[in-house]
Amino acid sequence: MTETTQQLPQTGGAKPRSPEFRLAADALRGLRQDLFHDAFAYRPLPPSTADGPLTRRLKGRAREYAAWSPHALITAVGLLAMFVATNDEARGAGSNLVLGLLALVPVLLTMVRPIGAFWLSMAATPVATALATGFDDEWPWRNGSFLCHLSVLAIVAIRTRPRTAAWMWALTAVYGIGATSFAGGHAFGSNSAQMLFLSALMLLGVAVWQIRREARQEVTAQQTVTAHERSRRTLLEERTTIARELHDVVAHHMSVVAIQAEAAPYRVENPPPELERAFVTIRENAVAALTELRRVLGVVRAEDYEAPDAPQPTLADMDALLANVRDAGLSVDKAVTGAVRELPQGVELSAYRIVQEALSNTLRHAPGASARVEIGYVLGGLGLRIVNGPMPEPSLVKPSPGAGHGITGMRERVSMLNGEMTAAPADDGGYEVTVFLPVPSASEGEA
């Protein structure tokens, strides 16, 4: 048995990089993107929002001025750094002014070009050191430069992201260690350790604040989305319920039309063929419409939904509804105005459901209060007003919280009938619901 060795062909191309190399390359790419790419881009600091912790407590012109409080605070910090810098002993009469400007300009620049302000602060530090006389323990940062650079780091960290702040701190550490090593480490007392410790502590606080702010914004956005989805789901559920009820109403009437059309020829002695064909056509169209109606609206029925055996309630059943809520402990009165007449079943069903939901809300949210139901038959429609008084002893009675679907369902019913509705607290502390449901007249229906 012979053993053969097969040599795999070498493939050309770049040599695969190690994970350490890729990590270093990504870091350098992030450094270039954060501190070198568009370093002096114009990014003005916007005024604070009107709902801030400070501005929301003010009114009028004071509120407008308070929106610029961040700019005023940055300017004050810059002036403080300028004041500290001008107190250093400088070489020459005009050097004090230059030292003050070197401490002021980088701080002010953070309001328009934040990354450029960091580079200017780094460049101004050795210049200020060269202009000042005497060092003691102020190496490599003079007092004014120390305060200026700390302020710039804090402001830029607030205006950017934590990764940018980390790179700024790293470059500050490189400069401080390099300047200390250049001076021999013993010629002057170095303040690099103080700078790095204070700046790290400050940048850590800024990073924690940014993380909390982003988390709060994310929670607020999630709550908004959740509330929107809950409202949308409530609306869809209510539309489904209304569609089921209207399906039952329309299906009942179409079934009656089909049955009457089939029985009508037998009630007439020797009906003409044209009449028989007309009734056959009516019945076929009614059955076809009923089939299409069940096919389209059948999708809104749950698998366990069963159509009610009893007919859907109307305004004629209002007395039974009021008696039911009275048994539950609600004192309610009813007043009817206008000429009572029969309305379309969809309108009567919606009116019944609206009154039922309004009284249920009274029982749930205002236990012990009295209520009044007013039904007005007016020209062109039906008016409803359901009002309840305040709770007699709010401190002794605990309302029962609901899911918040009642008002949404009432508005949806009114909207489907092209009506109008208002629901708002009453002047006496109660609650009032007013509804108008339009009903076309007989002449409009015939037209």
Short mmCIF file of C-alpha atoms in Angstrom, two decimals:
data_model
loop_
_atom_site.label_atom_id
_atom_site.label_comp_id
_atom_site.label_asym_id
_atom_site.label_seq_id
_atom_site.Cartn_x
_atom_site.Cartn_y
_atom_site.Cartn_z
CA MET A 1 0.00 0.00 0.00
CA THR A 2 1.48 3.30 -1.08
CA GLU A 3 0.80 6.63 0.57
CA THR A 4 0.39 9.65 -1.62
CA THR A 5 0.54 13.23 -0.44
CA GLN A 6 -1.58 15.77 -2.24
CA GLN A 7 -0.42 19.38 -2.06
CA LEU A 8 -3.26 21.85 -2.04
CA PRO A 9 -2.87 24.70 -4.46
CA GLN A 10 -2.10 28.05 -2.86
CA THR A 11 -4.74 30.62 -3.45
CA GLY A 12 -3.76 34.16 -4.10
CA GLY A 13 -5.18 37.18 -2.38
CA ALA A 14 -4.67 39.09 0.84
CA LYS A 15 -3.53 37.31 3.96
CA PRO A 16 -6.36 37.01 6.52
CA ARG A 17 -6.05 39.55 9.30
CA SER A 18 -6.01 38.66 12.96
CA PRO A 19 -8.82 39.76 15.31
CA GLU A 20 -6.42 42.13 17.05
CA PHE A 21 -5.57 43.83 13.77
CA ARG A 22 -9.24 44.23 12.87
CA LEU A 23 -9.96 45.65 16.33
CA ALA A 24 -7.15 48.19 15.98
CA ALA A 25 -8.29 49.10 12.48
CA ASP A 26 -11.85 49.66 13.70
CA ALA A 27 -10.56 51.82 16.54
CA LEU A 28 -8.51 53.99 14.20
CA ARG A 29 -11.47 54.24 11.86
CA GLY A 30 -13.63 55.43 14.75
CA LEU A 31 -10.97 57.96 15.76
CA ARG A 32 -10.81 59.34 12.24
CA GLN A 33 -14.59 59.55 11.98
CA ASP A 34 -15.10 61.20 15.39
CA LEU A 35 -12.24 63.69 15.62
CA PHE A 36 -10.83 64.20 12.11
CA HIS A 37 -13.69 63.91 9.64
CA ASP A 38 -15.40 67.32 9.37
CA ALA A 39 -13.68 68.41 12.57
CA PHE A 40 -14.56 72.07 12.01
CA ALA A 41 -18.09 71.45 10.70
CA TYR A 42 -20.65 74.08 11.67
CA ARG A 43 -22.94 72.60 14.33
CA PRO A 44 -24.66 75.44 16.22
CA LEU A 45 -26.02 74.77 19.68
CA PRO A 46 -29.83 75.11 19.50
CA PRO A 47 -31.80 76.84 22.26
CA SER A 48 -33.27 74.66 24.95
CA THR A 49 -36.79 73.31 24.52
CA ALA A 50 -39.82 74.98 26.04
CA ASP A 51 -40.60 71.91 28.18
CA GLY A 52 -37.27 71.91 29.98
CA PRO A 53 -37.11 71.83 33.79
CA LEU A 54 -36.26 75.54 33.89
CA THR A 55 -38.25 77.03 31.04
CA ARG A 56 -41.54 75.32 31.89
CA ARG A 57 -41.73 77.29 35.14
CA LEU A 58 -41.38 80.67 33.42
CA LYS A 59 -43.78 82.69 31.31
CA GLY A 60 -43.66 85.39 28.69
CA ARG A 61 -40.35 87.03 27.79
CA ALA A 62 -38.56 85.31 30.65
CA ARG A 63 -39.37 81.96 29.06
CA GLU A 64 -37.94 83.08 25.74
CA TYR A 65 -34.75 84.32 27.39
CA ALA A 66 -34.41 81.13 29.45
CA ALA A 67 -34.19 79.12 26.22
CA TRP A 68 -30.73 80.67 25.72
CA SER A 69 -29.51 79.77 29.21
CA PRO A 70 -27.05 77.08 27.90
CA HIS A 71 -25.34 79.70 25.74
CA ALA A 72 -25.17 82.12 28.65
CA LEU A 73 -23.71 79.43 30.92
CA ILE A 74 -21.01 78.50 28.38
CA THR A 75 -20.12 82.18 27.93
CA ALA A 76 -19.83 82.61 31.70
CA VAL A 77 -17.50 79.60 31.95
CA GLY A 78 -15.36 81.02 29.13
CA LEU A 79 -15.12 84.40 30.85
CA LEU A 80 -14.11 82.67 34.08
CA ALA A 81 -11.35 80.77 32.27
CA MET A 82 -10.23 84.04 30.66
CA PHE A 83 -10.09 85.76 34.07
CA VAL A 84 -7.99 82.94 35.52
CA ALA A 85 -5.66 82.94 32.52
CA THR A 86 -5.02 86.71 32.63
CA ASN A 87 -3.79 86.42 36.22
CA ASP A 88 -0.82 84.29 35.13
CA GLU A 89 2.55 85.92 34.90
CA ALA A 90 3.13 86.47 31.19
CA ARG A 91 6.15 87.40 29.08
CA GLY A 92 5.47 90.95 27.91
CA ALA A 93 2.67 93.44 28.47
CA GLY A 94 0.33 92.12 25.77
CA SER A 95 0.78 88.49 26.62
CA ASN A 96 -1.89 88.55 29.36
CA LEU A 97 -4.54 89.45 26.80
CA VAL A 98 -3.37 86.65 24.53
CA LEU A 99 -3.50 84.19 27.43
CA GLY A 100 -7.06 85.29 28.18
CA LEU A 101 -8.14 84.86 24.55
CA LEU A 102 -6.49 81.43 24.37
CA ALA A 103 -8.67 80.36 27.30
CA LEU A 104 -11.87 82.10 26.13
CA VAL A 105 -12.06 81.31 22.40
CA PRO A 106 -12.05 77.46 22.65
CA VAL A 107 -14.88 77.53 25.19
CA LEU A 108 -16.99 79.87 23.01
CA LEU A 109 -16.20 77.80 19.92
CA THR A 110 -17.94 74.77 21.46
CA MET A 111 -21.29 76.45 20.70
CA VAL A 112 -20.72 76.33 16.91
CA ARG A 113 -17.84 73.91 16.14
CA PRO A 114 -17.47 71.48 19.07
CA ILE A 115 -14.78 69.14 17.65
CA GLY A 116 -12.80 72.12 16.36
CA ALA A 117 -12.98 73.65 19.84
CA PHE A 118 -11.26 70.56 21.26
CA TRP A 119 -8.41 70.78 18.77
CA LEU A 120 -8.05 74.52 19.39
CA SER A 121 -7.88 73.90 23.14
CA MET A 122 -5.19 71.27 22.60
CA ALA A 123 -3.20 73.65 20.38
CA ALA A 124 -3.64 76.61 22.75
CA THR A 125 -2.23 74.69 25.73
CA PRO A 126 1.47 74.68 24.69
CA VAL A 127 1.18 78.22 23.36
CA ALA A 128 -0.11 79.45 26.74
CA THR A 129 2.69 77.54 28.46
CA ALA A 130 5.27 79.23 26.26
CA LEU A 131 3.87 82.72 26.90
CA ALA A 132 3.67 82.36 30.71
CA THR A 133 6.63 82.66 33.06
CA GLY A 134 7.30 80.31 35.95
CA PHE A 135 5.94 76.80 36.13
CA ASP A 136 5.92 75.45 39.67
CA ASP A 137 3.26 72.69 39.49
CA GLU A 138 1.48 74.14 36.40
CA TRP A 139 2.89 71.80 33.78
CA PRO A 140 1.82 71.10 31.11
CA TRP A 141 -1.44 73.03 31.76
CA ARG A 142 -1.48 76.53 33.13
CA ASN A 143 -4.40 77.45 35.39
CA GLY A 144 -6.38 79.12 32.61
CA SER A 145 -5.63 76.33 30.14
CA PHE A 146 -6.55 73.72 32.76
CA LEU A 147 -9.99 75.24 33.32
CA CYS A 148 -10.48 75.87 29.59
CA HIS A 149 -9.64 72.30 28.57
CA LEU A 150 -11.84 70.76 31.27
CA SER A 151 -14.75 72.96 30.18
CA VAL A 152 -14.23 72.09 26.51
CA LEU A 153 -14.14 68.36 27.28
CA ALA A 154 -17.37 68.56 29.26
CA ILE A 155 -19.29 70.66 26.70
CA VAL A 156 -18.15 68.64 23.71
CA ALA A 157 -18.96 65.38 25.53
CA ILE A 158 -22.49 66.64 26.19
CA ARG A 159 -22.92 67.67 22.55
CA THR A 160 -21.49 64.46 21.05
CA ARG A 161 -21.53 60.79 22.00
CA PRO A 162 -19.58 58.80 24.62
CA ARG A 163 -17.14 57.33 22.08
CA THR A 164 -16.04 60.81 21.02
CA ALA A 165 -15.53 61.77 24.65
CA ALA A 166 -13.38 58.66 25.17
CA TRP A 167 -11.16 59.60 22.22
CA MET A 168 -10.77 63.16 23.52
CA TRP A 169 -9.72 61.86 26.92
CA ALA A 170 -7.25 59.44 25.32
CA LEU A 171 -5.60 62.21 23.29
CA THR A 172 -5.48 64.41 26.39
CA ALA A 173 -3.74 61.58 28.23
CA VAL A 174 -1.24 61.14 25.38
CA TYR A 175 -0.44 64.86 25.42
CA GLY A 176 -0.12 65.02 29.21
CA ILE A 177 2.13 61.94 29.46
CA GLY A 178 4.21 63.07 26.49
CA ALA A 179 4.68 66.61 27.86
CA THR A 180 5.66 65.25 31.27
CA SER A 181 8.14 62.83 29.72
CA PHE A 182 9.58 65.64 27.56
CA ALA A 183 10.21 67.76 30.67
CA GLY A 184 12.10 64.91 32.29
CA GLY A 185 9.49 64.24 34.94
CA HIS A 186 11.47 66.01 37.66
CA ALA A 187 12.08 69.52 36.40
CA PHE A 188 8.49 70.62 37.07
CA GLY A 189 5.58 69.37 39.04
CA SER A 190 3.15 67.79 36.57
CA ASN A 191 -0.60 68.32 36.80
CA SER A 192 -1.39 65.67 34.19
CA ALA A 193 -2.67 63.26 36.85
CA GLN A 194 -5.12 65.88 38.16
CA MET A 195 -6.29 66.65 34.62
CA LEU A 196 -6.83 63.02 33.71
CA PHE A 197 -8.58 62.16 36.98
CA LEU A 198 -10.93 65.15 36.94
CA SER A 199 -11.69 64.82 33.24
CA ALA A 200 -12.34 61.07 33.54
CA LEU A 201 -14.68 61.67 36.48
CA MET A 202 -16.48 64.42 34.62
CA LEU A 203 -16.79 62.47 31.35
CA LEU A 204 -18.09 59.46 33.27
CA GLY A 205 -20.83 61.62 34.78
CA VAL A 206 -21.71 62.98 31.33
CA ALA A 207 -21.84 59.46 29.88
CA VAL A 208 -24.16 58.27 32.67
CA TRP A 209 -26.40 61.29 32.09
CA GLN A 210 -26.53 60.62 28.33
CA ILE A 211 -27.34 56.95 28.87
CA ARG A 212 -30.17 57.84 31.25
CA ARG A 213 -31.51 60.45 28.83
CA GLU A 214 -31.48 58.00 25.92
CA ALA A 215 -33.14 55.34 28.07
CA ARG A 216 -35.82 57.81 29.13
CA GLN A 217 -36.42 58.84 25.52
CA GLU A 218 -36.65 55.21 24.47
CA VAL A 219 -39.13 54.45 27.25
CA THR A 220 -41.22 57.49 26.28
CA ALA A 221 -41.19 56.47 22.63
CA GLN A 222 -42.14 52.91 23.56
CA GLN A 223 -44.98 54.14 25.75
CA THR A 224 -46.23 56.31 22.89
CA VAL A 225 -46.13 53.38 20.49
CA THR A 226 -47.85 51.14 23.04
CA ALA A 227 -50.60 53.70 23.65
CA HIS A 228 -51.07 54.10 19.89
CA GLU A 229 -51.28 50.35 19.37
CA ARG A 230 -53.69 50.00 22.30
CA SER A 231 -55.92 52.72 20.88
CA ARG A 232 -55.75 51.16 17.42
CA ARG A 233 -56.58 47.71 18.80
CA THR A 234 -59.48 49.16 20.77
CA LEU A 235 -60.79 50.85 17.65
CA LEU A 236 -60.54 47.66 15.62
CA GLU A 237 -62.27 45.64 18.32
CA GLU A 238 -65.09 48.15 18.50
CA ARG A 239 -65.45 48.19 14.71
CA THR A 240 -65.59 44.42 14.77
CA THR A 241 -68.38 44.49 17.33
CA ILE A 242 -70.32 47.08 15.33
CA ALA A 243 -69.83 45.11 12.12
CA ARG A 244 -71.18 41.97 13.79
CA GLU A 245 -74.27 43.77 15.01
CA LEU A 246 -74.93 45.49 11.69
CA HIS A 247 -74.41 42.18 9.93
CA ASP A 248 -77.14 40.62 12.05
CA VAL A 249 -79.47 43.57 11.41
CA VAL A 250 -78.97 43.64 7.64
CA ALA A 251 -79.06 39.86 7.35
CA HIS A 252 -82.39 39.80 9.17
CA HIS A 253 -83.95 42.35 6.82
CA MET A 254 -82.56 40.70 3.68
CA SER A 255 -83.93 37.35 4.85
CA VAL A 256 -87.37 38.93 5.36
CA VAL A 257 -87.22 40.44 1.85
CA ALA A 258 -86.33 37.06 0.32
CA ILE A 259 -89.11 35.24 2.19
CA GLN A 260 -91.76 37.85 1.33
CA ALA A 261 -90.69 37.91 -2.30
CA GLU A 262 -91.07 34.13 -2.45
CA ALA A 263 -94.49 34.12 -0.74
CA ALA A 264 -95.97 37.15 -2.50
CA PRO A 265 -97.09 35.38 -5.73
CA TYR A 266 -99.15 32.89 -3.69
CA ARG A 267 -101.13 35.69 -2.09
CA VAL A 268 -102.39 36.97 -5.43
CA GLU A 269 -104.94 34.98 -7.42
CA ASN A 270 -103.74 34.29 -10.96
CA PRO A 271 -100.76 36.67 -10.86
CA PRO A 272 -99.48 37.78 -14.28
CA PRO A 273 -96.22 36.20 -15.42
CA GLU A 274 -94.45 39.57 -15.31
CA LEU A 275 -95.25 39.92 -11.60
CA GLU A 276 -94.05 36.38 -10.86
CA ARG A 277 -90.78 37.05 -12.70
CA ALA A 278 -90.36 40.33 -10.80
CA PHE A 279 -90.77 38.59 -7.43
CA VAL A 280 -88.39 35.83 -8.50
CA THR A 281 -85.81 38.47 -9.45
CA ILE A 282 -86.29 40.24 -6.11
CA ARG A 283 -85.81 37.00 -4.21
CA GLU A 284 -82.71 36.02 -6.23
CA ASN A 285 -81.15 39.44 -5.70
CA ALA A 286 -81.94 39.34 -1.97
CA VAL A 287 -80.41 35.87 -1.59
CA ALA A 288 -77.35 36.90 -3.62
CA ALA A 289 -76.90 40.07 -1.53
CA LEU A 290 -77.29 38.05 1.67
CA THR A 291 -74.67 35.56 0.47
CA GLU A 292 -72.20 38.32 -0.40
CA LEU A 293 -72.88 40.06 2.90
CA ARG A 294 -72.12 36.90 4.87
CA ARG A 295 -69.02 36.25 2.80
CA VAL A 296 -67.58 39.75 3.33
CA LEU A 297 -68.57 40.38 6.92
CA GLY A 298 -68.12 36.79 8.05
CA VAL A 299 -64.41 37.44 8.50
CA VAL A 300 -65.11 39.70 11.48
CA ARG A 301 -66.68 36.87 13.46
CA ALA A 302 -64.52 34.96 15.88
CA GLU A 303 -64.62 31.20 15.67
CA ASP A 304 -66.52 30.98 18.93
CA TYR A 305 -68.93 33.80 18.09
CA GLU A 306 -72.57 32.91 17.87
CA ALA A 307 -75.24 35.26 16.63
CA PRO A 308 -77.71 36.19 19.38
CA ASP A 309 -81.02 34.39 19.30
CA ALA A 310 -82.94 37.50 20.39
CA PRO A 311 -83.25 40.50 18.05
CA GLN A 312 -80.87 43.38 18.56
CA PRO A 313 -82.08 45.96 21.12
CA THR A 314 -83.71 49.25 20.08
CA LEU A 315 -84.92 52.39 21.83
CA ALA A 316 -88.10 50.54 22.69
CA ASP A 317 -86.02 48.47 25.12
CA MET A 318 -84.71 51.57 26.91
CA ASP A 319 -87.02 51.13 29.91
CA ALA A 320 -85.65 47.64 30.52
CA LEU A 321 -82.10 49.00 30.35
CA LEU A 322 -82.87 51.75 32.86
CA ALA A 323 -84.52 49.27 35.19
CA ASN A 324 -81.42 47.11 35.00
CA VAL A 325 -79.06 49.94 35.96
CA ARG A 326 -81.42 51.04 38.74
CA ASP A 327 -81.14 47.54 40.18
CA ALA A 328 -77.37 48.03 40.09
CA GLY A 329 -77.73 51.10 42.33
CA LEU A 330 -77.79 53.96 39.82
CA SER A 331 -80.52 56.58 40.19
CA VAL A 332 -81.43 57.52 36.63
CA ASP A 333 -84.26 59.49 35.01
CA LYS A 334 -85.42 59.53 31.40
CA ALA A 335 -86.93 62.34 29.38
CA VAL A 336 -88.24 62.01 25.81
CA THR A 337 -89.04 65.02 23.65
CA GLY A 338 -90.47 65.24 20.16
CA ALA A 339 -92.72 62.90 18.24
CA VAL A 340 -91.63 59.34 18.89
CA ARG A 341 -91.23 57.51 15.61
CA GLU A 342 -89.61 54.38 14.28
CA LEU A 343 -86.02 54.95 13.12
CA PRO A 344 -83.71 52.77 11.06
CA GLN A 345 -82.67 49.78 13.12
CA GLY A 346 -78.98 50.65 12.81
CA VAL A 347 -79.62 54.08 14.33
CA GLU A 348 -81.74 52.68 17.14
CA LEU A 349 -79.18 49.99 17.90
CA SER A 350 -76.34 52.54 18.03
CA ALA A 351 -78.40 54.89 20.21
CA TYR A 352 -79.18 52.05 22.62
CA ARG A 353 -75.52 51.01 22.82
CA ILE A 354 -74.37 54.60 23.40
CA VAL A 355 -76.79 55.08 26.29
CA GLN A 356 -75.83 51.68 27.67
CA GLU A 357 -72.11 52.50 27.58
CA ALA A 358 -72.59 55.96 29.06
CA LEU A 359 -74.55 54.56 32.00
CA SER A 360 -71.96 51.82 32.48
CA ASN A 361 -69.26 54.50 32.66
CA THR A 362 -71.30 56.32 35.30
CA LEU A 363 -71.55 53.16 37.40
CA ARG A 364 -67.84 52.51 36.97
CA HIS A 365 -66.31 55.96 37.36
CA ALA A 366 -68.88 57.85 39.46
CA PRO A 367 -70.47 55.37 41.87
CA GLY A 368 -73.26 56.89 43.91
CA ALA A 369 -73.95 59.70 41.42
CA SER A 370 -77.33 60.22 39.74
CA ALA A 371 -77.81 60.25 35.97
CA ARG A 372 -80.30 61.54 33.43
CA VAL A 373 -81.01 60.29 29.90
CA GLU A 374 -82.62 62.68 27.41
CA ILE A 375 -83.84 61.42 24.03
CA GLY A 376 -84.95 63.99 21.49
CA TYR A 377 -86.73 63.12 18.27
CA VAL A 378 -85.95 66.13 16.11
CA LEU A 379 -86.29 66.94 12.46
CA GLY A 380 -83.52 65.20 10.57
CA GLY A 381 -82.23 62.97 13.31
CA LEU A 382 -82.09 61.78 16.90
CA GLY A 383 -80.49 63.62 19.79
CA LEU A 384 -79.11 61.99 22.93
CA ARG A 385 -77.83 63.54 26.14
CA ILE A 386 -76.57 61.44 29.02
CA VAL A 387 -75.33 63.41 32.01
CA ASN A 388 -74.35 62.32 35.50
CA GLY A 389 -73.68 64.38 38.58
CA PRO A 390 -70.60 64.33 40.79
CA MET A 391 -69.93 61.59 43.28
CA PRO A 392 -71.52 62.41 46.65
CA GLU A 393 -68.43 61.52 48.73
CA PRO A 394 -65.36 61.12 46.51
CA SER A 395 -63.15 60.32 49.49
CA LEU A 396 -65.37 57.45 50.64
CA VAL A 397 -66.10 55.86 47.25
CA LYS A 398 -63.38 54.34 45.11
CA PRO A 399 -64.12 54.40 41.35
CA SER A 400 -63.57 51.24 39.37
CA PRO A 401 -60.95 51.78 36.64
CA GLY A 402 -61.94 50.69 33.16
CA ALA A 403 -60.05 49.83 30.00
CA GLY A 404 -60.82 53.17 28.35
CA HIS A 405 -62.78 51.60 25.49
CA GLY A 406 -66.17 53.22 26.22
CA ILE A 407 -65.66 56.68 24.74
CA THR A 408 -63.76 55.20 21.80
CA GLY A 409 -66.61 52.81 21.01
CA MET A 410 -69.23 55.56 21.24
CA ARG A 411 -67.26 57.83 18.94
CA GLU A 412 -66.81 55.02 16.45
CA ARG A 413 -70.55 54.31 16.34
CA VAL A 414 -71.34 57.99 15.87
CA SER A 415 -68.68 58.33 13.17
CA MET A 416 -70.04 55.37 11.20
CA LEU A 417 -73.45 57.09 11.12
CA ASN A 418 -71.96 60.51 10.16
CA GLY A 419 -73.12 61.95 13.45
CA GLU A 420 -71.65 64.32 16.01
CA MET A 421 -70.58 63.68 19.58
CA THR A 422 -69.09 65.56 22.50
CA ALA A 423 -67.93 64.06 25.80
CA ALA A 424 -66.54 66.35 28.48
CA PRO A 425 -66.73 67.03 32.23
CA ALA A 426 -69.71 69.10 33.34
CA ASP A 427 -69.50 72.33 35.31
CA ASP A 428 -70.80 70.70 38.50
CA GLY A 429 -68.09 68.03 38.51
CA GLY A 430 -70.07 65.36 36.66
CA TYR A 431 -69.77 64.19 33.07
CA GLU A 432 -71.88 64.83 29.98
CA VAL A 433 -72.21 63.00 26.67
CA THR A 434 -74.20 64.56 23.83
CA VAL A 435 -74.83 62.84 20.52
CA PHE A 436 -76.69 63.67 17.33
CA LEU A 437 -77.42 60.87 14.86
CA PRO A 438 -78.71 62.09 11.49
CA VAL A 439 -81.72 60.30 10.01
CA PRO A 440 -82.71 61.06 6.40
CA SER A 441 -86.34 61.98 5.84
CA ALA A 442 -88.70 59.91 3.75
CA SER A 443 -88.37 62.25 0.77
CA GLU A 444 -84.56 62.03 0.93
CA GLY A 445 -84.73 58.26 1.15
CA GLU A 446 -86.99 58.06 -1.90
CA ALA A 447 -84.76 60.44 -3.82
#
